[in-house]
Coordinates of C-alpha atoms in Angstrom, one line a residue:
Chain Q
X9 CA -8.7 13.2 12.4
X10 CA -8.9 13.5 16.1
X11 CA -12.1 14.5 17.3
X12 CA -12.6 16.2 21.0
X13 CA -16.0 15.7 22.6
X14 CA -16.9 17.0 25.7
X15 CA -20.3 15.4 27.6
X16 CA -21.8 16.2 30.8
X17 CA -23.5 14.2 32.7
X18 CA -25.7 15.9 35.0
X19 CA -25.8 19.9 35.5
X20 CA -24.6 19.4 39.0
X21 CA -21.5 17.2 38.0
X22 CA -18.4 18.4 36.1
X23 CA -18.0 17.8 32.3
X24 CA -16.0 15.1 30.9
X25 CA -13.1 15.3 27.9
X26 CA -12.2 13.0 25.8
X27 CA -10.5 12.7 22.1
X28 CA -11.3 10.0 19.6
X29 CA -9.9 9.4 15.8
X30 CA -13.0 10.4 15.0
X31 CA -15.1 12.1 11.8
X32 CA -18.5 13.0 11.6
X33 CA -20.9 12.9 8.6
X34 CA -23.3 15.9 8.1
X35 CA -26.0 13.4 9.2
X36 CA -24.7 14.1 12.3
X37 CA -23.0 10.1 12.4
X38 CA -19.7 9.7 14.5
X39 CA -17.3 7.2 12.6
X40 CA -14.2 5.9 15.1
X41 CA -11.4 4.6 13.7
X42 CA -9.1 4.4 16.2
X43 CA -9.5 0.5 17.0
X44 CA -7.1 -2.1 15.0
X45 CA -9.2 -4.5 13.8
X46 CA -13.0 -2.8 13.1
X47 CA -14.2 0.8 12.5
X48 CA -17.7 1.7 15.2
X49 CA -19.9 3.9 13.8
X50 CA -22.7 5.6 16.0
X51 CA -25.7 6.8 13.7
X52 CA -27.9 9.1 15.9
X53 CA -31.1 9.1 13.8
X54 CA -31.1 5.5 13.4
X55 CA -30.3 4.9 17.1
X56 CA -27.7 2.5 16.7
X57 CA -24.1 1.4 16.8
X58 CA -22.7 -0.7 13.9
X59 CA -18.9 -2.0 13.9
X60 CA -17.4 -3.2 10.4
X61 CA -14.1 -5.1 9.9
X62 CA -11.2 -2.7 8.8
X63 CA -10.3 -6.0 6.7
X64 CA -11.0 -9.5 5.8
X65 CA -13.8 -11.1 8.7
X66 CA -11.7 -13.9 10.6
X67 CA -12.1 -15.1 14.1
X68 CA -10.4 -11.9 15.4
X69 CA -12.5 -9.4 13.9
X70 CA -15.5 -11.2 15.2
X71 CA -13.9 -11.6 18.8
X72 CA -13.4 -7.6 18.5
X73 CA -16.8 -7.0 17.5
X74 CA -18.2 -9.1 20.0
X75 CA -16.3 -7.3 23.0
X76 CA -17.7 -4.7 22.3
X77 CA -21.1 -4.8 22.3
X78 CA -20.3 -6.9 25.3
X79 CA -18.9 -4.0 27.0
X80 CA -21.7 -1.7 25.8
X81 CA -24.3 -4.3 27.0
X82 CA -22.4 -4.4 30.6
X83 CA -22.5 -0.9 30.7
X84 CA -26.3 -0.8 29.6
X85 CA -26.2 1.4 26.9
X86 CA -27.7 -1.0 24.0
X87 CA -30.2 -3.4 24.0
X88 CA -29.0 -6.8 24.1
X89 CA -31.4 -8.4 22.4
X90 CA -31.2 -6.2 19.3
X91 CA -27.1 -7.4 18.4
X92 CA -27.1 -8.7 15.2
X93 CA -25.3 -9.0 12.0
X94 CA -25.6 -6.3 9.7
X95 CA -26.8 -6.1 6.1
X96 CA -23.6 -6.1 4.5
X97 CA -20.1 -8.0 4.5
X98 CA -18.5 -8.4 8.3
X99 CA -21.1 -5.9 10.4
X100 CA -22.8 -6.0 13.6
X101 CA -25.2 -3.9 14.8
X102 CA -27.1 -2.7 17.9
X103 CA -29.8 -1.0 19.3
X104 CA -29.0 1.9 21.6
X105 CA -31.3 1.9 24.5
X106 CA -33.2 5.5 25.1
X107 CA -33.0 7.3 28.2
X108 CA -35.2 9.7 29.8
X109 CA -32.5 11.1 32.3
X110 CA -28.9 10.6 30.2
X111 CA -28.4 11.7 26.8
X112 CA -28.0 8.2 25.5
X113 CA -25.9 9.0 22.1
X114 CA -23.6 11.3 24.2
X115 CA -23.0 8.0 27.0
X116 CA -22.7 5.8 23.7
X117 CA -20.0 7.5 22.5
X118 CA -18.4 8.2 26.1
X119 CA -18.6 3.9 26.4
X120 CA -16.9 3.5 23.0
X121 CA -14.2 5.6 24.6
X122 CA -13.5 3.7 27.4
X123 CA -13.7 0.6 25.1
X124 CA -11.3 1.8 23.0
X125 CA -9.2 2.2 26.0
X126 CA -8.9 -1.3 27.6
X127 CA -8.3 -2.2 24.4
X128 CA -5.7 0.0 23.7
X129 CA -2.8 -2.3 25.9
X130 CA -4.1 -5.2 23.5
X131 CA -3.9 -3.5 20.4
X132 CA -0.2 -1.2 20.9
X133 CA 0.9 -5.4 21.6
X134 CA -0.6 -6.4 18.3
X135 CA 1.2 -3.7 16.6
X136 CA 4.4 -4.5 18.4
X137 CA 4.1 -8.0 17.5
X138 CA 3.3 -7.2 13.6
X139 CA 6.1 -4.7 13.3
X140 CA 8.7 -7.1 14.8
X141 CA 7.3 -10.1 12.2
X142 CA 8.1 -7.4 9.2
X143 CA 11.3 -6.6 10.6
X144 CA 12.6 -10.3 11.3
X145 CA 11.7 -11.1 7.2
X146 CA 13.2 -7.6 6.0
X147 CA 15.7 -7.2 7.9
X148 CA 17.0 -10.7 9.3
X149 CA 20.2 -11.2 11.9
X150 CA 22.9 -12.3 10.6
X151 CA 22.2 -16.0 11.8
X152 CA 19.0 -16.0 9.9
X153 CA 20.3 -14.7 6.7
X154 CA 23.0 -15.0 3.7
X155 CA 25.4 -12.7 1.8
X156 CA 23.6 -10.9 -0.9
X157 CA 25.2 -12.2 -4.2
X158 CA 23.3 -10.8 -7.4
X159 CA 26.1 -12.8 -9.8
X160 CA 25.3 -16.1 -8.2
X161 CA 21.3 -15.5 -8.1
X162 CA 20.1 -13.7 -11.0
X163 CA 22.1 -15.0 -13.8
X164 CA 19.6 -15.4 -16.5
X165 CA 20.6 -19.9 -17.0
X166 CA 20.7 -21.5 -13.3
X167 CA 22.2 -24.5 -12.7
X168 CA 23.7 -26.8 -15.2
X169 CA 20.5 -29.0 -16.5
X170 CA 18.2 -27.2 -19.1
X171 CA 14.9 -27.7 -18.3
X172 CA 13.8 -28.1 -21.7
X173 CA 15.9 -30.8 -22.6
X174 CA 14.5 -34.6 -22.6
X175 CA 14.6 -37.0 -19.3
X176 CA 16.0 -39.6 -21.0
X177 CA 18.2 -38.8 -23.9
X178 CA 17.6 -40.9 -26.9
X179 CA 15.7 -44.0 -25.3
X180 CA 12.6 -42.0 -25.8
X181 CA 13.3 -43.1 -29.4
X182 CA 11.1 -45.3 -31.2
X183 CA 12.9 -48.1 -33.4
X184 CA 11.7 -51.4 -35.1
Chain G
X12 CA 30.9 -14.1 -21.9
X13 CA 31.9 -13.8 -18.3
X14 CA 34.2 -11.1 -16.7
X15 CA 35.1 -10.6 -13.2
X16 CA 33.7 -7.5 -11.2
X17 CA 34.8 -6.3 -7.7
X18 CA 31.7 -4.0 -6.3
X19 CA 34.2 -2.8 -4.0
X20 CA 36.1 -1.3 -6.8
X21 CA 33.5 0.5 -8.8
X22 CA 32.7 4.0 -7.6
X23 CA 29.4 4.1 -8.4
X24 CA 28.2 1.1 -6.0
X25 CA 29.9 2.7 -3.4
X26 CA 27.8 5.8 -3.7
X27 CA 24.6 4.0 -4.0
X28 CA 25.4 1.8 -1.2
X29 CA 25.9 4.6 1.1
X30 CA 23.1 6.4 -0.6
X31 CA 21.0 3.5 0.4
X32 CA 22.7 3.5 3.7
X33 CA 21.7 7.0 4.9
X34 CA 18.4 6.4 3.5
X35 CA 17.8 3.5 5.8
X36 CA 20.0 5.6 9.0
X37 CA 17.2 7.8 8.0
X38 CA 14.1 5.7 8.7
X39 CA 15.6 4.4 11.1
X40 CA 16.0 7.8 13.0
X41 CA 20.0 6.4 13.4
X42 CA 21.7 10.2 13.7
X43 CA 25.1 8.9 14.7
X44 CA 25.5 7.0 11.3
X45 CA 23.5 9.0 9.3
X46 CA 25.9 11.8 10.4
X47 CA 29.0 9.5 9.9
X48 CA 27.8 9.0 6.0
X49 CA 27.0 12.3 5.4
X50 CA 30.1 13.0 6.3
X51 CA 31.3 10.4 4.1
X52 CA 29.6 11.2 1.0
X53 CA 30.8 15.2 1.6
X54 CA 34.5 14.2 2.4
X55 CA 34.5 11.5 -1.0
X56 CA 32.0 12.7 -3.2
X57 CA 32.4 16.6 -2.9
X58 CA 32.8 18.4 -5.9
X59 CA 36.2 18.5 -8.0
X60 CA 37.1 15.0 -6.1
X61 CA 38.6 12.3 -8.3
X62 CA 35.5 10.4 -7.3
X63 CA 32.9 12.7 -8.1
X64 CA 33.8 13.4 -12.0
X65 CA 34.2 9.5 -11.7
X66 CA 30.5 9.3 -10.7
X67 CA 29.5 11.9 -13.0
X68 CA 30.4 9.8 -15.8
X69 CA 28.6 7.1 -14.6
X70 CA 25.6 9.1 -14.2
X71 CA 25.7 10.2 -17.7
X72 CA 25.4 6.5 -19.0
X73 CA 23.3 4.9 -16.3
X74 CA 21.0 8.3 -16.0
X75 CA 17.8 7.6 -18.3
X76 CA 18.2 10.5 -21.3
X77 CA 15.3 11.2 -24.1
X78 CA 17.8 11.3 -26.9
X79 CA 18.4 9.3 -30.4
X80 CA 20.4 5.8 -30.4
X81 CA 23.1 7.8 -31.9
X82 CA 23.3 10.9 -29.5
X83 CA 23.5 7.9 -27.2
X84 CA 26.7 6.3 -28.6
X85 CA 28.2 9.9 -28.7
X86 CA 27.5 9.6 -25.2
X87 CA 29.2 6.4 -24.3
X88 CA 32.3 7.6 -27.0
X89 CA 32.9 11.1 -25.3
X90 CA 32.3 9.2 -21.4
X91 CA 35.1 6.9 -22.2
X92 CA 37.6 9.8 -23.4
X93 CA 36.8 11.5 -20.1
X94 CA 37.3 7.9 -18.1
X95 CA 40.2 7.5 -19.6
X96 CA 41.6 11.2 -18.6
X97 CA 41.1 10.4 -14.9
X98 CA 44.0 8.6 -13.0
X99 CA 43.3 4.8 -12.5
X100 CA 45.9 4.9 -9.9
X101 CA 44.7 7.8 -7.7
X102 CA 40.8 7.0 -8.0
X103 CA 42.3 3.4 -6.6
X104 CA 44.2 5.0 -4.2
X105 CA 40.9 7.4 -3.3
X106 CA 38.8 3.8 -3.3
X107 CA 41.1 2.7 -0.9
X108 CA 40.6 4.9 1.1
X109 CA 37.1 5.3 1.6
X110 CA 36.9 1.7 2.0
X111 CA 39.3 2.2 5.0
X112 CA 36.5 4.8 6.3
X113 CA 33.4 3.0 5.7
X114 CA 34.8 0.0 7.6
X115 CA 36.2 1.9 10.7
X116 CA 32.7 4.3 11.1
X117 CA 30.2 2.7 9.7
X118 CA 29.0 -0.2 12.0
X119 CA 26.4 -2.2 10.0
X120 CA 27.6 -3.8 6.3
X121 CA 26.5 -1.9 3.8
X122 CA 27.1 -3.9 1.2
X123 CA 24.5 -6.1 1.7
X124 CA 22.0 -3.3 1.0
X125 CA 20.3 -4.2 -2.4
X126 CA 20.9 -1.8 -4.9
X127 CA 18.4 -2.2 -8.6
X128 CA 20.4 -1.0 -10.8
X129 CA 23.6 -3.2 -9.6
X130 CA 23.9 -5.0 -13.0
X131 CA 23.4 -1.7 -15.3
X132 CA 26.4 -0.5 -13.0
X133 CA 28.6 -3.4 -12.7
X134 CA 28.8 -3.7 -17.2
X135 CA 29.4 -0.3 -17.4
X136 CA 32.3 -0.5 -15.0
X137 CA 33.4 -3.4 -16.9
X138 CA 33.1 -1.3 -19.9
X139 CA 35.9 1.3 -18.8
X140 CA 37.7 -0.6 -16.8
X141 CA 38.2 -3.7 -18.6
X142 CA 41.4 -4.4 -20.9
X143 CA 39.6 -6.9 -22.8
X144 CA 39.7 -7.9 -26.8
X145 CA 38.2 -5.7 -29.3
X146 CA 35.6 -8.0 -30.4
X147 CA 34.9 -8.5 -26.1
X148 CA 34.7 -4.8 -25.6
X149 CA 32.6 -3.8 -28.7
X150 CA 29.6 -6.8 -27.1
X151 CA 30.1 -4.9 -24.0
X152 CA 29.8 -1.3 -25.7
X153 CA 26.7 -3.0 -27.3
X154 CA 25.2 -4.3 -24.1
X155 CA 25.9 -0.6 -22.3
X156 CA 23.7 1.1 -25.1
X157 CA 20.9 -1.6 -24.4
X158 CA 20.8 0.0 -21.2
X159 CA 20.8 3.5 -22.3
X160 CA 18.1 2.8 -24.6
X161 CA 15.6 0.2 -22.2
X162 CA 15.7 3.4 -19.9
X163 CA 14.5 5.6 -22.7
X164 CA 11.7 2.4 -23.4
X165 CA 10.6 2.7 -19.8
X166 CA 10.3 6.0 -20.1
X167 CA 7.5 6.0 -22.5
X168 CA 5.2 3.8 -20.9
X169 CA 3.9 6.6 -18.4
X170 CA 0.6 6.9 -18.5
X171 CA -0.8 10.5 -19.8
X172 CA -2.1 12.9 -16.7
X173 CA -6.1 13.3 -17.2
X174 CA -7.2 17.2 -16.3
X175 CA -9.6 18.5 -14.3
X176 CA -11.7 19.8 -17.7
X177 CA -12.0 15.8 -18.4
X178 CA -13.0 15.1 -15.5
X179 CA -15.9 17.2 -15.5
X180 CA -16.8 16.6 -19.0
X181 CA -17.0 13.3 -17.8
X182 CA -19.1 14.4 -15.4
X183 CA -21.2 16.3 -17.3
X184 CA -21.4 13.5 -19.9
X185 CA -22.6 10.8 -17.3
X186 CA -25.7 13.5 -15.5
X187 CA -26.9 14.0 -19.4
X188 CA -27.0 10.5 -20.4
X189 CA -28.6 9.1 -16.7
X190 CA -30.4 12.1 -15.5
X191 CA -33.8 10.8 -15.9
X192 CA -33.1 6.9 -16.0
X193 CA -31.4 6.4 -12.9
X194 CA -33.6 6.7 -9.3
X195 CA -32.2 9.2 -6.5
X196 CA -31.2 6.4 -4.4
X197 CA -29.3 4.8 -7.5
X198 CA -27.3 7.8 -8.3
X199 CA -26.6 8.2 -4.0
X200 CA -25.2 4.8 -4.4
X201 CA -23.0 5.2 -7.3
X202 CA -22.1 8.4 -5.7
X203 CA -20.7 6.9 -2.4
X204 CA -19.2 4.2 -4.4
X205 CA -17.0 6.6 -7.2
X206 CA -16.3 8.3 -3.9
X207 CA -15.3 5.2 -1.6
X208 CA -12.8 4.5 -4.0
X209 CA -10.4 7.5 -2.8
X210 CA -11.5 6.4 1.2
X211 CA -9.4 4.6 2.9
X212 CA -11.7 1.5 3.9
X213 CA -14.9 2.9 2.2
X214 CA -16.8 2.9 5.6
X215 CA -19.0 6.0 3.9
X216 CA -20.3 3.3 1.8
X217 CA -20.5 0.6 4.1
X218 CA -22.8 2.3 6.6
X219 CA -24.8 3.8 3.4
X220 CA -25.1 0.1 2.0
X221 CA -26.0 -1.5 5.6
X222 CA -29.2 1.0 5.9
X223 CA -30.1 1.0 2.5
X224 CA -30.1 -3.0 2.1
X225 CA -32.4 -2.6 5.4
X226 CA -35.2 -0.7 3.6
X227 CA -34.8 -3.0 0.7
X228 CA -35.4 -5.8 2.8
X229 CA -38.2 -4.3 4.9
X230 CA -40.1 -3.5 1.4
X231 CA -39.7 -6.8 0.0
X232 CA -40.6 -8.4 3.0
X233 CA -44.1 -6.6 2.5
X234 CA -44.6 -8.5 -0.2
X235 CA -44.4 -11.9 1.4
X236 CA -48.0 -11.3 3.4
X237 CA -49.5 -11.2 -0.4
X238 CA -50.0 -14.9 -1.7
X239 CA -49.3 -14.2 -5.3
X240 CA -45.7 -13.1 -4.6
X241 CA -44.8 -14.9 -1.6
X242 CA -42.2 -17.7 -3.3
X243 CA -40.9 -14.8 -5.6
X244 CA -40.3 -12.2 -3.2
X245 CA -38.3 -15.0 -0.4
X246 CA -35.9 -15.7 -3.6
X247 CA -35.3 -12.5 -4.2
X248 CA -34.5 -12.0 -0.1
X249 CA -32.4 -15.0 -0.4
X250 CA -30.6 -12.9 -3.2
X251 CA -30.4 -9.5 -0.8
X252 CA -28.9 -11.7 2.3
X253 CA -26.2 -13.5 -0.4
X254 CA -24.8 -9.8 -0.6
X255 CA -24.1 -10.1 3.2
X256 CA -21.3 -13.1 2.8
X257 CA -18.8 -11.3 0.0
X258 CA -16.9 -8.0 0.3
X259 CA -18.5 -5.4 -1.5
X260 CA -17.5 -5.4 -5.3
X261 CA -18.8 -4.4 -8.7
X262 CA -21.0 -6.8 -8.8
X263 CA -22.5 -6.7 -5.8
X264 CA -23.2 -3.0 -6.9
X265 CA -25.1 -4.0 -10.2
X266 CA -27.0 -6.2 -8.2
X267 CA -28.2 -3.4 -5.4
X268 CA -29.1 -1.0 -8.1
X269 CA -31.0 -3.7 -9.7
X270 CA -32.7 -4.2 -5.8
X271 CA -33.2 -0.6 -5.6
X272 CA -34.8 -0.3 -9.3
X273 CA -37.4 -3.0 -8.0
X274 CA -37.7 -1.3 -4.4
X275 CA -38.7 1.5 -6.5
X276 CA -41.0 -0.3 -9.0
X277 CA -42.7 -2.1 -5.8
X278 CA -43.4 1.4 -3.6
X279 CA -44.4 3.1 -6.9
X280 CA -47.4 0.6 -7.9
X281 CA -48.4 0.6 -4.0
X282 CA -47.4 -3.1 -3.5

């Protein structure tokens, strides 16, 4: 479900708009899903941001995970030193830093935005790429394929050896 | 026994074929064919046409009925009367002729679209069609009410629709029976897990689990400053970080409530 949030920054600047695939628990806990690979979730009482794989961990997943609390540690809203794994199956967690001027969850969740945008280019090419893979195997050229002939393939006896029958005829025979 | 069959030649292929075809024009967002086979199917298939009370006699055999082995035969008996009523020359003639039109509009081969029932289809047009020996066409006959009755079979296997009252007699059943020996962090857990398993990727419970295993950690790692536990309690945190390296399953569930009963035990008895 698409969320919209809308943050200012400072009373004297104007507000900013953005929509995320978004829900948001009744502990007040934002859940993103709109990135491929891992779901963020920003927990506000806890003070943290945790990222879990949408699938299987694999090199990718972790890559993903670790770009963005790169990107969150170059824009200096978590503290670096607190990424770690998380207690449970393909997680990583950080600490969001507090801030006396900035609402911190509010420039968390703007950051996570603008994540999810430079990786949006990335992602749309991954889904290209993964649609095109499922469409070469269902739905091959001609040149890659052959005429579909149920009477040829799925005659209940192929071929013209029975596989139960013996290797060697009779020589498998014992005789004094 | 083997007979020949021409898919080109039996009506009811056709019309799955370019039932399968639209479908796919469909998906596809494809108007221009989609249109083209619409039009097709309407020109062809349109009520009254030679084709159409063709197909419906197909239907009748191929269609999966809840009726008795002998209804069944009456069936077959009463779809070969009407079969033999129809024209062989004009529903050739007709064939023709919609072959003509599906080669000249539609562009991609339909034919090669895979059809499941193709073998169900191609006896039964054998069946009718086939000018055969008695003895031939009574193992065909035979073969044809297989069919009719393996649908009926099928048929039976679906599983029976639980209600809402026994799902909440479930309910009800499971609070009685666990009220008092479960703790309030045991029954949240089974809670978010009954619940994960309509979510899409569970994340309700992952974030749940990720906190929850935190606590369990922090209190077991209490224990560690006490001498008399200290090589207990690090096995049992060797346990709580094995969690960590498997998706979340069953088991892993009876082993967090079993973490959470001695979290409990261990915050109850002050350490």
């Amino acid at each position: 479900m698409a969320i919209k949030f809308t943050i200012k920054e400072r009373e004297d600047k104007p507000s900013i708009s953005f929509t995320l695939n978004a829900r948001r628990t009744l502990d007040d806990s934002v859940m993103i899903f709109d990135h491929n690979e891992i779901d963020i979730v920003l927990i506000p009482n806890k003070n943290k941001v945790v990222a879990f794989a949408k699938d299987e961990l694999n090199e990718e997943i972790y890559e993903a995970q670790d770009r963005l609390f790169m990107f969150l540690r170059d824009k200096g809203v978590i503290d670096f030193q607190s990424v770690q794994g998380g207690n449970i199956y393909s997680s990583m967690e950080a600490t969001i830093l507090e801030s006396k001027e900035f609402n911190s969850y509010d420039m968390t969740l703007l950051m996570i935005s603008k994540f999810i945008d430079e990786e949006r280019p990335l992602m749309e090419f991954e889904e290209a790429w993964n649609d095109e893979q499922e469409k070469e195997l269902t739905d091959p050229n001609p040149e890659d394929s052959t005429e579909f002939d149920p009477e040829k393939y799925h005659n209940a006896k192929q071929g013209s050896i029975p596989p139960s029958g013996q290797a060697y005829g009779i020589s498998s025979i014992y005789r004094i | 026994m083997k007979f020949k069959h021409n898919k080109k030649r039996n009506t009811a292929l056709l019309y799955e074929y370019l039932v399968k075809e639209l479908t796919r024009c469909v998906l596809k967002e494809d108007i221009v064919n989609k249109q083209k086979i619409v039009n097709i199917l309407k020109e062809f298939f349109s009520k009254n046409s030679i084709l159409a009370r063709e197909l419906e006699i197909y239907k009748s055999v191929v269609e999966p009925t809840e009726l008795p082995i002998k209804m069944a035969e009456k069936i077959l008996n009463e779809s070969k009367k009407q079969f033999d009523k129809l024209s062989r020359d004009e529903i050739f003639k007709e064939q023709t002729r919609l072959l003509k039109e599906i080669s000249s509009s539609v562009e991609s081969d339909i034919f090669s679209n895979f059809v499941p029932q193709y073998k169900s289809l191609a006896t039964i047009y054998q069946l009718f069609n086939l000018d055969a020996s008695p003895k031939k066409k009574v193992l065909l006959e035979e073969k044809v009410l297989s069919i009719m009755i393996d649908h009926q079979e099928g048929k039976k296997l679906e599983l029976p629709v639980q209600n809402n009252l026994v799902f909440k007699r479930f309910i009800e059943g499971f609070n009685k029976q666990y009220e008092k020996l479960l703790l309030s962090e045991q029954k949240e857990l089974l809670n978010k897990y009954i619940v994960s398993s309509f979510e899409e990727n569970s994340l309700e419970l992952k974030v749940y689990l990720n906190e929850e295993l935190g606590r369990i950690k922090n209190i077991l790692g209490s224990l560690n400053d006490d001498e008399k536990f200290k090589g207990k309690a690090s096995k049992v945190l060797a346990s709580v970080s094995q969690i960590k390296e498997s998706k979340i399953n069953a088991d892993s569930i009876k082993k967090i409530l079993l973490l959470q009963q001695l979290a409990g035990e261990i915050e109850a008895n002050g350490n």
